[in-house]
mmCIF file of C-alpha atoms and ligand atoms in Angstrom:
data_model
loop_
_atom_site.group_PDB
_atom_site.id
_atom_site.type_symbol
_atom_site.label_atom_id
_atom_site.label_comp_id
_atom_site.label_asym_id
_atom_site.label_seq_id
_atom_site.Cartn_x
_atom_site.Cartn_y
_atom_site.Cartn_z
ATOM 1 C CA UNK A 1 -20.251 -23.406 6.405
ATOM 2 C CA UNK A 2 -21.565 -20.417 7.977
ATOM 3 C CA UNK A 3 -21.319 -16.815 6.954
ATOM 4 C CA UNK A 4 -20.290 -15.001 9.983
ATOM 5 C CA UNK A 5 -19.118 -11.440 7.710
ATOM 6 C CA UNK A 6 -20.775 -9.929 4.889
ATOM 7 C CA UNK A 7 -20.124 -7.107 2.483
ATOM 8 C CA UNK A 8 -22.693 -5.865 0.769
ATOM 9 C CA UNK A 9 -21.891 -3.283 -2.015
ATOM 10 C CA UNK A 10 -19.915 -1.478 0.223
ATOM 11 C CA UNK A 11 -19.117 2.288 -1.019
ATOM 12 C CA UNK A 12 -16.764 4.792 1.052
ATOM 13 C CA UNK A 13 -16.250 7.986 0.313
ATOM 14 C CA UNK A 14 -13.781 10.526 1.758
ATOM 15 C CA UNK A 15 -14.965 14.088 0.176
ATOM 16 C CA UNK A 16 -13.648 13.210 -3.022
ATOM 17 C CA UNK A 17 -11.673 10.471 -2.600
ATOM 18 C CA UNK A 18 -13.789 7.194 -3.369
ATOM 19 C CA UNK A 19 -11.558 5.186 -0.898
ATOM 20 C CA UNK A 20 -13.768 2.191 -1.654
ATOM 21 C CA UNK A 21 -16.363 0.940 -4.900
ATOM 22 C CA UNK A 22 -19.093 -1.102 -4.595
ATOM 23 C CA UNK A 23 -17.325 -4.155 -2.253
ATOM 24 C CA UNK A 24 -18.664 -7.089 -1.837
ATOM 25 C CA UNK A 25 -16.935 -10.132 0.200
ATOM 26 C CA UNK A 26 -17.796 -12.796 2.284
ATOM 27 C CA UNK A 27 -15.753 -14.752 5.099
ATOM 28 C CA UNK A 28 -16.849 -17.888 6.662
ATOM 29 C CA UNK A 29 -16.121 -19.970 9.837
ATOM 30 C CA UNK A 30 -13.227 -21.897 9.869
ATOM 31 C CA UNK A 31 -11.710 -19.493 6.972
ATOM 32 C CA UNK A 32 -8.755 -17.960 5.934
ATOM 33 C CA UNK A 33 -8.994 -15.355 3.894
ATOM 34 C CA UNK A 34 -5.841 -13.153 2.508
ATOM 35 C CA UNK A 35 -6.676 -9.810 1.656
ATOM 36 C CA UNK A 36 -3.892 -8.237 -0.581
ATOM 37 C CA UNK A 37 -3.732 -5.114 -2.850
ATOM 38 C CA UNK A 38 -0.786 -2.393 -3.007
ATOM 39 C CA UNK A 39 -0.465 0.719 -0.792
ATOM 40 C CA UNK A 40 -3.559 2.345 -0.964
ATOM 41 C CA UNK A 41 -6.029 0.214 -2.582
ATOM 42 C CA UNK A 42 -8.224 0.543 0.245
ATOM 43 C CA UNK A 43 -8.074 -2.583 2.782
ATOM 44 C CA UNK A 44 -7.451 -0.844 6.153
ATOM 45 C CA UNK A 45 -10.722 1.226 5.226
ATOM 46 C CA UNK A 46 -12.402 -2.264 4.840
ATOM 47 C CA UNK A 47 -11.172 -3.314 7.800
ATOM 48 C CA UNK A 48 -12.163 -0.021 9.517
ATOM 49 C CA UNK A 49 -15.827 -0.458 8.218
ATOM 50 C CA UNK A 50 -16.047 -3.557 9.515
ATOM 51 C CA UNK A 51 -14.823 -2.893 12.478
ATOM 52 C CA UNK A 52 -17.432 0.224 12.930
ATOM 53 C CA UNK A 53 -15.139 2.748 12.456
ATOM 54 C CA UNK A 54 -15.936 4.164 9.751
ATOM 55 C CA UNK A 55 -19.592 4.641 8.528
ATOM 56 C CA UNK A 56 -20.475 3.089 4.498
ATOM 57 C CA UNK A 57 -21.185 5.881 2.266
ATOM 58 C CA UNK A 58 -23.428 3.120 0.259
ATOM 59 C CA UNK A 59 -24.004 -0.554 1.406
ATOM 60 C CA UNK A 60 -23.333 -2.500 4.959
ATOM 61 C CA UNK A 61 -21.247 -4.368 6.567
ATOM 62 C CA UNK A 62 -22.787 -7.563 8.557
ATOM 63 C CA UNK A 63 -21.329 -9.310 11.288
ATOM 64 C CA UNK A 64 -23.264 -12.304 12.968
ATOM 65 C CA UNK A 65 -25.787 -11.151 11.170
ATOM 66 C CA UNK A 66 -25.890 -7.676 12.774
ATOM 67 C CA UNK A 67 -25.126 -4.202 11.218
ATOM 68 C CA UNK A 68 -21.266 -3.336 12.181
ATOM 69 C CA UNK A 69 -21.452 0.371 12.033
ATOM 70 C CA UNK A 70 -24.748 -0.120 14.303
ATOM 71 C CA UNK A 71 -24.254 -3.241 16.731
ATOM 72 C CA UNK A 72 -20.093 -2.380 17.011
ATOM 73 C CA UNK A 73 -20.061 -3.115 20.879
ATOM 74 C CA UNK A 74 -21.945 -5.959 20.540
ATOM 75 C CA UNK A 75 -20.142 -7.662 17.419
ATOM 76 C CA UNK A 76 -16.802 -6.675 19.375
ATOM 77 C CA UNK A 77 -17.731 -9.135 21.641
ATOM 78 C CA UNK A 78 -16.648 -11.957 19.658
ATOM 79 C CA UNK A 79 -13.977 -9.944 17.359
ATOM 80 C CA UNK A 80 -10.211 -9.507 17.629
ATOM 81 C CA UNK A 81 -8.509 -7.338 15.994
ATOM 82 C CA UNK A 82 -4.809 -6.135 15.173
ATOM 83 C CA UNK A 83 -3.657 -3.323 13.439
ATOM 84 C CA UNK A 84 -0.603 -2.347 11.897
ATOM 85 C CA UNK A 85 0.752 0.211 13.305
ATOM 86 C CA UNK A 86 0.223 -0.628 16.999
ATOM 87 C CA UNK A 87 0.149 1.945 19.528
ATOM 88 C CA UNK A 88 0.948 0.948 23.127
ATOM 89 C CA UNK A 89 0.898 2.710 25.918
ATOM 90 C CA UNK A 90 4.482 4.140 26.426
ATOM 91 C CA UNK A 91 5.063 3.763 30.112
ATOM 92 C CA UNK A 92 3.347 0.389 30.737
ATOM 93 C CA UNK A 93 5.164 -2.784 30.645
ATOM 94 C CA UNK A 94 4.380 -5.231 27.844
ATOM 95 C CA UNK A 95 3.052 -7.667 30.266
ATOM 96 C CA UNK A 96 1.094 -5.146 31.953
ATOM 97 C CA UNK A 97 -0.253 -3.997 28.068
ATOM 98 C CA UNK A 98 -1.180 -6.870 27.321
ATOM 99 C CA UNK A 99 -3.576 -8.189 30.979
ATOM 100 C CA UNK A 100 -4.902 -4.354 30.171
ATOM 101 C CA UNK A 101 -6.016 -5.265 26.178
ATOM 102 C CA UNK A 102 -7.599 -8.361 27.560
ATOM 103 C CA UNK A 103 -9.572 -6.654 30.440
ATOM 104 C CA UNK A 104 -10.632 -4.167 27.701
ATOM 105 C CA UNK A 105 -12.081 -7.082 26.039
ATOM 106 C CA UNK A 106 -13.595 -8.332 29.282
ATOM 107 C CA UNK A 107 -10.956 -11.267 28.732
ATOM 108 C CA UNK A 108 -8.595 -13.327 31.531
ATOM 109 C CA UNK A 109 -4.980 -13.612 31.387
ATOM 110 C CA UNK A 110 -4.773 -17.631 30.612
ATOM 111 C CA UNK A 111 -2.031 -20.274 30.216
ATOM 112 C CA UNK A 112 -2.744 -19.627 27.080
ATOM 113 C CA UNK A 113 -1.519 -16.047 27.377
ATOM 114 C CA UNK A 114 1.648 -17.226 29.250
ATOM 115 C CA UNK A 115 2.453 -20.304 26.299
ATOM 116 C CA UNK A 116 1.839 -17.196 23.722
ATOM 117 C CA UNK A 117 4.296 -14.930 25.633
ATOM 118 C CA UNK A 118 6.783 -17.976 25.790
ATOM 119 C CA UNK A 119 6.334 -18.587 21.537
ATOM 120 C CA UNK A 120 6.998 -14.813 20.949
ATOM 121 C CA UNK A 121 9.943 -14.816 23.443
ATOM 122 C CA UNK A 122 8.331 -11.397 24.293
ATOM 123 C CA UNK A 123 10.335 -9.529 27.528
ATOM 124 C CA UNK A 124 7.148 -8.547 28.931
ATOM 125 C CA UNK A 125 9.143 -6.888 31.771
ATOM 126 C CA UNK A 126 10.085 -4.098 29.240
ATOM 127 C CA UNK A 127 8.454 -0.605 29.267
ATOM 128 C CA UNK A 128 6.837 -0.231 25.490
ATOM 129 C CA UNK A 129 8.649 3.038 24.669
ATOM 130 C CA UNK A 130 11.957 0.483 24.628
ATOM 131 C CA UNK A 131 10.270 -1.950 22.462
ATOM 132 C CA UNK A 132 11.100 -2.050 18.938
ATOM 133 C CA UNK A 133 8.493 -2.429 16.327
ATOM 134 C CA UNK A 134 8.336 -6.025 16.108
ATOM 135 C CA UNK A 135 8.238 -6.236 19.782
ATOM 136 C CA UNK A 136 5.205 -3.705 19.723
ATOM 137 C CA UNK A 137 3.587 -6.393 17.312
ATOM 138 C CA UNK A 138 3.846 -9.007 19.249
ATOM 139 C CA UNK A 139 2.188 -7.388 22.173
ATOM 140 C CA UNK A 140 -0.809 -7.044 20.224
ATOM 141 C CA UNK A 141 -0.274 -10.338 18.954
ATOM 142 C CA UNK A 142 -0.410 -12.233 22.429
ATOM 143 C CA UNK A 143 -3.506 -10.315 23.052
ATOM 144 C CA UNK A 144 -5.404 -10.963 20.144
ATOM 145 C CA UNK A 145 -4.747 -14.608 19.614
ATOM 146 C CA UNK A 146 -5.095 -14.965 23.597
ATOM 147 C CA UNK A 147 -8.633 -13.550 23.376
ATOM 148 C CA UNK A 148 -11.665 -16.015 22.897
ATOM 149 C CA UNK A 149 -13.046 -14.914 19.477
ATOM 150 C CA UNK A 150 -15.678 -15.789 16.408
ATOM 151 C CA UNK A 151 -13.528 -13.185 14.249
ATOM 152 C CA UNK A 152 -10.019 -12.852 14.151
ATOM 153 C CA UNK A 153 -8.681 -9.624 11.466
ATOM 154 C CA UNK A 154 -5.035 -8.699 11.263
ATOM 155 C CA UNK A 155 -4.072 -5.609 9.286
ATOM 156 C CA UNK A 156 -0.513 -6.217 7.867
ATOM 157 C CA UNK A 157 0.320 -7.739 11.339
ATOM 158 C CA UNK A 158 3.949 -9.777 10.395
ATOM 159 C CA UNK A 159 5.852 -6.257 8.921
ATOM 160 C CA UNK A 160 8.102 -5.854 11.763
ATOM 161 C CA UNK A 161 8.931 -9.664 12.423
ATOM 162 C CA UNK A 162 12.079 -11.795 11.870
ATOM 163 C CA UNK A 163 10.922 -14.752 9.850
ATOM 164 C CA UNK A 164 11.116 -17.344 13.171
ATOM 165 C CA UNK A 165 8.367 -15.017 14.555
ATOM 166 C CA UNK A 166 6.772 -14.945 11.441
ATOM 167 C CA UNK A 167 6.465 -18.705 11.869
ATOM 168 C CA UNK A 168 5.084 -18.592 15.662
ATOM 169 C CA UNK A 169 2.312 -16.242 14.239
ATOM 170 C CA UNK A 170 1.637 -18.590 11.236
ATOM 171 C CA UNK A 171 1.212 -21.734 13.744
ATOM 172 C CA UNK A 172 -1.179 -19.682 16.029
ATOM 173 C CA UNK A 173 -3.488 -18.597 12.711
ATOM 174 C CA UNK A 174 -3.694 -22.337 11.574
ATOM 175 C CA UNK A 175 -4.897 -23.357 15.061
ATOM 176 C CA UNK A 176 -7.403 -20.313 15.032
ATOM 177 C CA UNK A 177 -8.787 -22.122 12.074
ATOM 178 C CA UNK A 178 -8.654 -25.662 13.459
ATOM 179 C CA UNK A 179 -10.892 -24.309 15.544
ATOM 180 C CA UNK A 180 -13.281 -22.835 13.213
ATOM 181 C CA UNK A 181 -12.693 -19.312 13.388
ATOM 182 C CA UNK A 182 -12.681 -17.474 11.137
ATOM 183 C CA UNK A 183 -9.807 -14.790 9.898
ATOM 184 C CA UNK A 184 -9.327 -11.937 7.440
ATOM 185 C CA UNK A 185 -5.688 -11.169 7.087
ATOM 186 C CA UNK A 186 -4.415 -8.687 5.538
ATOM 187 C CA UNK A 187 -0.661 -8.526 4.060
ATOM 188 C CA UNK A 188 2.020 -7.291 1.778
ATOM 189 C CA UNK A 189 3.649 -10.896 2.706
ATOM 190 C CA UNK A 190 2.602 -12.667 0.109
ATOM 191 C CA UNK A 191 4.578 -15.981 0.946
ATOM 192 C CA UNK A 192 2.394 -16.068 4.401
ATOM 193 C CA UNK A 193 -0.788 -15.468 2.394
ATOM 194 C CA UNK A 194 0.117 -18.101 0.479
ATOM 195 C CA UNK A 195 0.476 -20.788 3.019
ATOM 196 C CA UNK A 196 -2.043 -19.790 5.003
ATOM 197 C CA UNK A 197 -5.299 -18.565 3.271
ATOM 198 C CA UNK A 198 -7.721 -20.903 1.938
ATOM 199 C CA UNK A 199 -9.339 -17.936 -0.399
ATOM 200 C CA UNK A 200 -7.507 -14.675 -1.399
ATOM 201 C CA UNK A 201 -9.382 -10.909 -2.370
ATOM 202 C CA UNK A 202 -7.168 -9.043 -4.179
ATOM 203 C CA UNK A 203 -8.667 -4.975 -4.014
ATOM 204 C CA UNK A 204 -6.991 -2.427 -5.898
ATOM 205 C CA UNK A 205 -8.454 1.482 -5.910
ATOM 206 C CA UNK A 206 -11.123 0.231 -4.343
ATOM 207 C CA UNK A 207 -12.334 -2.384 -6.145
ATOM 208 C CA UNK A 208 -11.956 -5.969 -5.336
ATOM 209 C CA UNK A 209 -10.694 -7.231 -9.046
ATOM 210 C CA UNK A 210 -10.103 -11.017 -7.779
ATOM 211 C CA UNK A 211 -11.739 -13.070 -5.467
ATOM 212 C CA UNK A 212 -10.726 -17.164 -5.187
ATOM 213 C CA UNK A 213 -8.596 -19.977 -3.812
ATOM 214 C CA UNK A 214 -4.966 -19.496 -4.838
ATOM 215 C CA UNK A 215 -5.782 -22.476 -7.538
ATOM 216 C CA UNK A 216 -8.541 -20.941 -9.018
ATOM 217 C CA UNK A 217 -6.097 -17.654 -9.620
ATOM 218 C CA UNK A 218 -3.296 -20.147 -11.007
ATOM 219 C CA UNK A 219 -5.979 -21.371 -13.142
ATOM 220 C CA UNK A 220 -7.127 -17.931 -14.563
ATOM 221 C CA UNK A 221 -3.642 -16.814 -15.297
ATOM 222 C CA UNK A 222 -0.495 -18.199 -17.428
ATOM 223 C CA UNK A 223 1.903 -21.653 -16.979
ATOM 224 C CA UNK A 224 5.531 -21.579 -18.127
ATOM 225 C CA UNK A 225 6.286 -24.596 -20.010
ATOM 226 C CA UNK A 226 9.763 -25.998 -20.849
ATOM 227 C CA UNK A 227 10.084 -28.346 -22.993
ATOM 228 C CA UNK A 228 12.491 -30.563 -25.057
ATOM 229 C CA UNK A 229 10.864 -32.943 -28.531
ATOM 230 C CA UNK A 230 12.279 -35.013 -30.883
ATOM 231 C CA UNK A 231 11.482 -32.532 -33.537
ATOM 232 C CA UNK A 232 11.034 -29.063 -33.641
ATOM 233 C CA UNK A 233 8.020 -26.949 -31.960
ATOM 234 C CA UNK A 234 7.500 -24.586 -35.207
ATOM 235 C CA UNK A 235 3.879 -24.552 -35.109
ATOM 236 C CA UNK A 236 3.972 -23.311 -31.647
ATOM 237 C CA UNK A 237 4.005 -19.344 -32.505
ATOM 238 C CA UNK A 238 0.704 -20.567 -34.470
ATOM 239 C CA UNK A 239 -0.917 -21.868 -31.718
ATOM 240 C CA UNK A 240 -3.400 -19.517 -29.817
ATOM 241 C CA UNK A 241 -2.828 -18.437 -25.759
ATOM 242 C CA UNK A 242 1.412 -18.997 -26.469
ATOM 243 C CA UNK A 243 3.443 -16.229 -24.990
ATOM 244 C CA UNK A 244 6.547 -14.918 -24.390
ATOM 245 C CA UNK A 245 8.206 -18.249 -27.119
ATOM 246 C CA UNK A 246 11.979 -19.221 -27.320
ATOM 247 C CA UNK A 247 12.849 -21.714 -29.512
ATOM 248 C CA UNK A 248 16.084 -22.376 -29.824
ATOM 249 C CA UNK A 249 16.465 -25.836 -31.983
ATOM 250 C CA UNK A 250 14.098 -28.623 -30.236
ATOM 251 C CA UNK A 251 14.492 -26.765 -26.921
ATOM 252 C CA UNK A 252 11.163 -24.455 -25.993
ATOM 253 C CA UNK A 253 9.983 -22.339 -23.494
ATOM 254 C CA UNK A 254 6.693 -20.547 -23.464
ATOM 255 C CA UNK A 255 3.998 -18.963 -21.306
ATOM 256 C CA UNK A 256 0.644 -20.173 -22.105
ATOM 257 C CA UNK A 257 -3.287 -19.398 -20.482
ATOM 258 C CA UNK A 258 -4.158 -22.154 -18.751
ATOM 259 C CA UNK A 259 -7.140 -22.666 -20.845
ATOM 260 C CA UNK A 260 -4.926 -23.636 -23.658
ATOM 261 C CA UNK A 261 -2.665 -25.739 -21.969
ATOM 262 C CA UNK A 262 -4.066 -28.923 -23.325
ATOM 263 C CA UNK A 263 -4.214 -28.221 -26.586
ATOM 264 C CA UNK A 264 -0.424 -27.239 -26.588
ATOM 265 C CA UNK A 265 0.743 -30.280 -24.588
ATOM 266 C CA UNK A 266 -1.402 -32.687 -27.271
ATOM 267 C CA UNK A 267 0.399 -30.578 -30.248
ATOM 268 C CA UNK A 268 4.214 -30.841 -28.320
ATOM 269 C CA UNK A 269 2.718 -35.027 -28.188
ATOM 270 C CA UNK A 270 2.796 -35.273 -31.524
ATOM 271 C CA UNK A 271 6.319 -34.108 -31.648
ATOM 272 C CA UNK A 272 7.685 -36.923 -29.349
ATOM 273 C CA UNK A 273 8.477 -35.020 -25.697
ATOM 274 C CA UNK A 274 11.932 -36.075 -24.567
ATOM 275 C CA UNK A 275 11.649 -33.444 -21.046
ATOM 276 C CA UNK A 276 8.724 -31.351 -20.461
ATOM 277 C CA UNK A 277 8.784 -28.885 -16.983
ATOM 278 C CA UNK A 278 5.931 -26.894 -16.117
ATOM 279 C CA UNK A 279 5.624 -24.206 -13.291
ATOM 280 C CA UNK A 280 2.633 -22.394 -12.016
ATOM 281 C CA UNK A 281 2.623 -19.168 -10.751
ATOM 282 C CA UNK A 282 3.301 -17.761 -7.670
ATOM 283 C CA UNK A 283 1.418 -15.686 -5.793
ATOM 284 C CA UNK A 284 3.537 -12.906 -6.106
ATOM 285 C CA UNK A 285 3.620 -13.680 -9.811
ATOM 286 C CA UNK A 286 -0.225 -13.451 -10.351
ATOM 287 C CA UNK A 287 -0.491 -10.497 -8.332
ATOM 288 C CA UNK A 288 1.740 -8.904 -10.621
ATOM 289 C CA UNK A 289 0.084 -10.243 -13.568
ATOM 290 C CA UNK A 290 -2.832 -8.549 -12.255
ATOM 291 C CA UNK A 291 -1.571 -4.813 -11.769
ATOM 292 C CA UNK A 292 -0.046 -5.286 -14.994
ATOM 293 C CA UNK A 293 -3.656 -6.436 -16.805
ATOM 294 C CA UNK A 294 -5.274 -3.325 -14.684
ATOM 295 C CA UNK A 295 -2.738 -1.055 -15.259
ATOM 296 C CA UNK A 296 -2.832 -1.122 -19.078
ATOM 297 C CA UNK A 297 -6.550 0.157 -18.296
HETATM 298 N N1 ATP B 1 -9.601 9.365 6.780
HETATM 299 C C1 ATP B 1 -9.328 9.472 5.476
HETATM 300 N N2 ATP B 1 -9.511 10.643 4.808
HETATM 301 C C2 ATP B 1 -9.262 10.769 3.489
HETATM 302 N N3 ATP B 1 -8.810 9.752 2.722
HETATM 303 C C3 ATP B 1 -8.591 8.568 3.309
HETATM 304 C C4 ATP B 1 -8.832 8.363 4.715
HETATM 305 N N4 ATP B 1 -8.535 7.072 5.010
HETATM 306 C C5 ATP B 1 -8.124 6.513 3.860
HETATM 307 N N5 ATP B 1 -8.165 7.391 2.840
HETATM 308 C C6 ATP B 1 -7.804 7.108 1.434
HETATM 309 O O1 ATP B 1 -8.474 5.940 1.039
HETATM 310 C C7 ATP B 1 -7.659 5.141 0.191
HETATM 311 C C8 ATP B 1 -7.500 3.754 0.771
HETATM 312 O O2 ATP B 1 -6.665 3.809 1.910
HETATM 313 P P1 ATP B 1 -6.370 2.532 2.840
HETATM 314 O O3 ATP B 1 -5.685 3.029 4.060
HETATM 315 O O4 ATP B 1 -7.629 1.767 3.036
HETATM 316 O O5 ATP B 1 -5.364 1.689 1.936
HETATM 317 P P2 ATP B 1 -4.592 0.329 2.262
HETATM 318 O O6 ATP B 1 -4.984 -0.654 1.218
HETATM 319 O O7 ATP B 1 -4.793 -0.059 3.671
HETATM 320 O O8 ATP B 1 -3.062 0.728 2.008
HETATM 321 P P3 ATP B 1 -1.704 0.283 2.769
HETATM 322 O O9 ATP B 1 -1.288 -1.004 2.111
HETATM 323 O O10 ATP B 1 -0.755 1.372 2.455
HETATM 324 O O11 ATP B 1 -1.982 0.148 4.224
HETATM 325 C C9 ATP B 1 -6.359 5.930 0.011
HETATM 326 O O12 ATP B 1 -6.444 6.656 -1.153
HETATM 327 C C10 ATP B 1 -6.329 6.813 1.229
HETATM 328 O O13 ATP B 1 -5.602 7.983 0.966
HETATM 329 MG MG1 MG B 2 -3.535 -0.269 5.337
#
């Protein structure tokens, strides 16, 4: 597995804003990774620094190797990228946007770009001023995932589409990665993370406070367990990592650290289990398990 991005104790400062602290991440080819934090926390200025944008206060950015902030045009050789809010030219057809974003990227107008147009059921006889945002999205979207890349990055790219389009943009990340790209998404849509990134970073004010595979964050963070013995569970308060009990008779339910799950499951044993149900978080769930944990800070 090769490294083809590095953060390296990346710092950015705006005057006195410390946008973002000491960062460090990694992508690989072939790799999905989610980036997720809440408005603000400072992943479009990642993005921007690695993108050569924006120059580190403290640390690099390295991309095939290279500096980004230094070797931009050459790293943008072999990088796609889409932003959020995309800005199209107003009086140029989406067809004619998009043969104009690949030129820019010294790229041809393939089948490929025709099969992508076809997916996105994109009017690309429209002018962009009549496009709506989704629409404006997908323009973008044809281009980057038409363009022959190393590095894909999406910032918050799904917003503005209906979840059928969502789906068409899902299928053309997986085959990205098939392929052995590799691609840093970033996204509030934390049912597409979900299905589609092998490791998530979650960053909040600047500070990446979680970096894993989706089961390595279910592991760090708390089951629910429902459960039904023969007898009754009253040794459970008494039993350490058990949150959130209701015991009503031999009926139980409980949140519990995952590190203590065994020990609670041999104790509920001994009890004689009759129906035991346990659920593991979502995403959504550990992510705000984790603003809760930070906020008490
Ligand atoms: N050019 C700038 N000048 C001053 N402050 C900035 C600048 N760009 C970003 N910031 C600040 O840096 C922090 C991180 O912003 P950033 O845009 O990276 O967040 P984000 O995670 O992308 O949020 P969102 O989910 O809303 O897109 C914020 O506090 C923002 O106000
Ligand atoms: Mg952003």
């Amino acid at each position: 597995m090769t490294v083809q991005l590095k953060i390296n104790h990346l710092t950015k400062k705006f005057k006195d804003v410390t946008a973002l602290d000491d960062i460090n991440l990694e992508l690989h080819s072939g790799e999905v990774l989610g980036y997720i934090g809440p408005n603000g926390a400072g992943k479009s200025t990642t993005i921007r620094s690695i993108l050569g944008i924006l120059r580190p206060s403290m640390g690099s950015v390295e991309i095939f190797g290279m500096d980004a902030f230094k070797h931009a045009s050459k790293i943008h050789e072999k990088l796609s990228y889409v932003p959020g809010d995309v800005y199209l030219w107003p009086n140029l057809t989406g067809g004619q946007t998009i043969d104009l974003l690949l030129k820019m990227n010294n790229q041809q107008h393939t089948n490929k770009t025709d099969k992508l147009i076809k997916d996105f059921g994109l009017d690309i006889t429209k002018k962009n001023k009549t496009y709506s945002k989704g629409n404006r999205q997908k323009v973008a979207l044809i281009a980057a995932f038409s363009t022959e890349a190393e590095i894909y990055i999406f910032d918050e790219p799904t917003s503005g589409l209906d979840p059928l389009n969502e789906e068409v943009f899902q299928n053309h990340l997986l085959k990205l990665k098939q392929q052995g790209k590799s691609i840093l998404l970033s996204s509030h849509i934390l049912s597409e993370v979900e299905k589609v990134a092998d490791r998530i970073a979650i960053i909040k004010d600047g500070q990446i406070v979680e970096t894993g595979t989706l089961e390595d964050m279910q592991y760090l963070t708390s089951t629910l367990v429902e459960a039904t013995t023969k007898d009754e569970p009253i040794d459970l308060k008494n039993l350490s990592g058990v949150n959130n009990l209701v015991i009503e008779k031999n009926h139980v339910s409980f949140q519990i650290d995952a590190k203590n799950l065994n020990s609670v499951i041999s104790y509920l044993t001994t009890l004689e289990i009759i129906k035991l149900k346990t659920t593991k978080p979502t995403l959504e769930q550990i992510f705000l398990q984790y603003y809760k944990v930070s906020g008490d800070k």
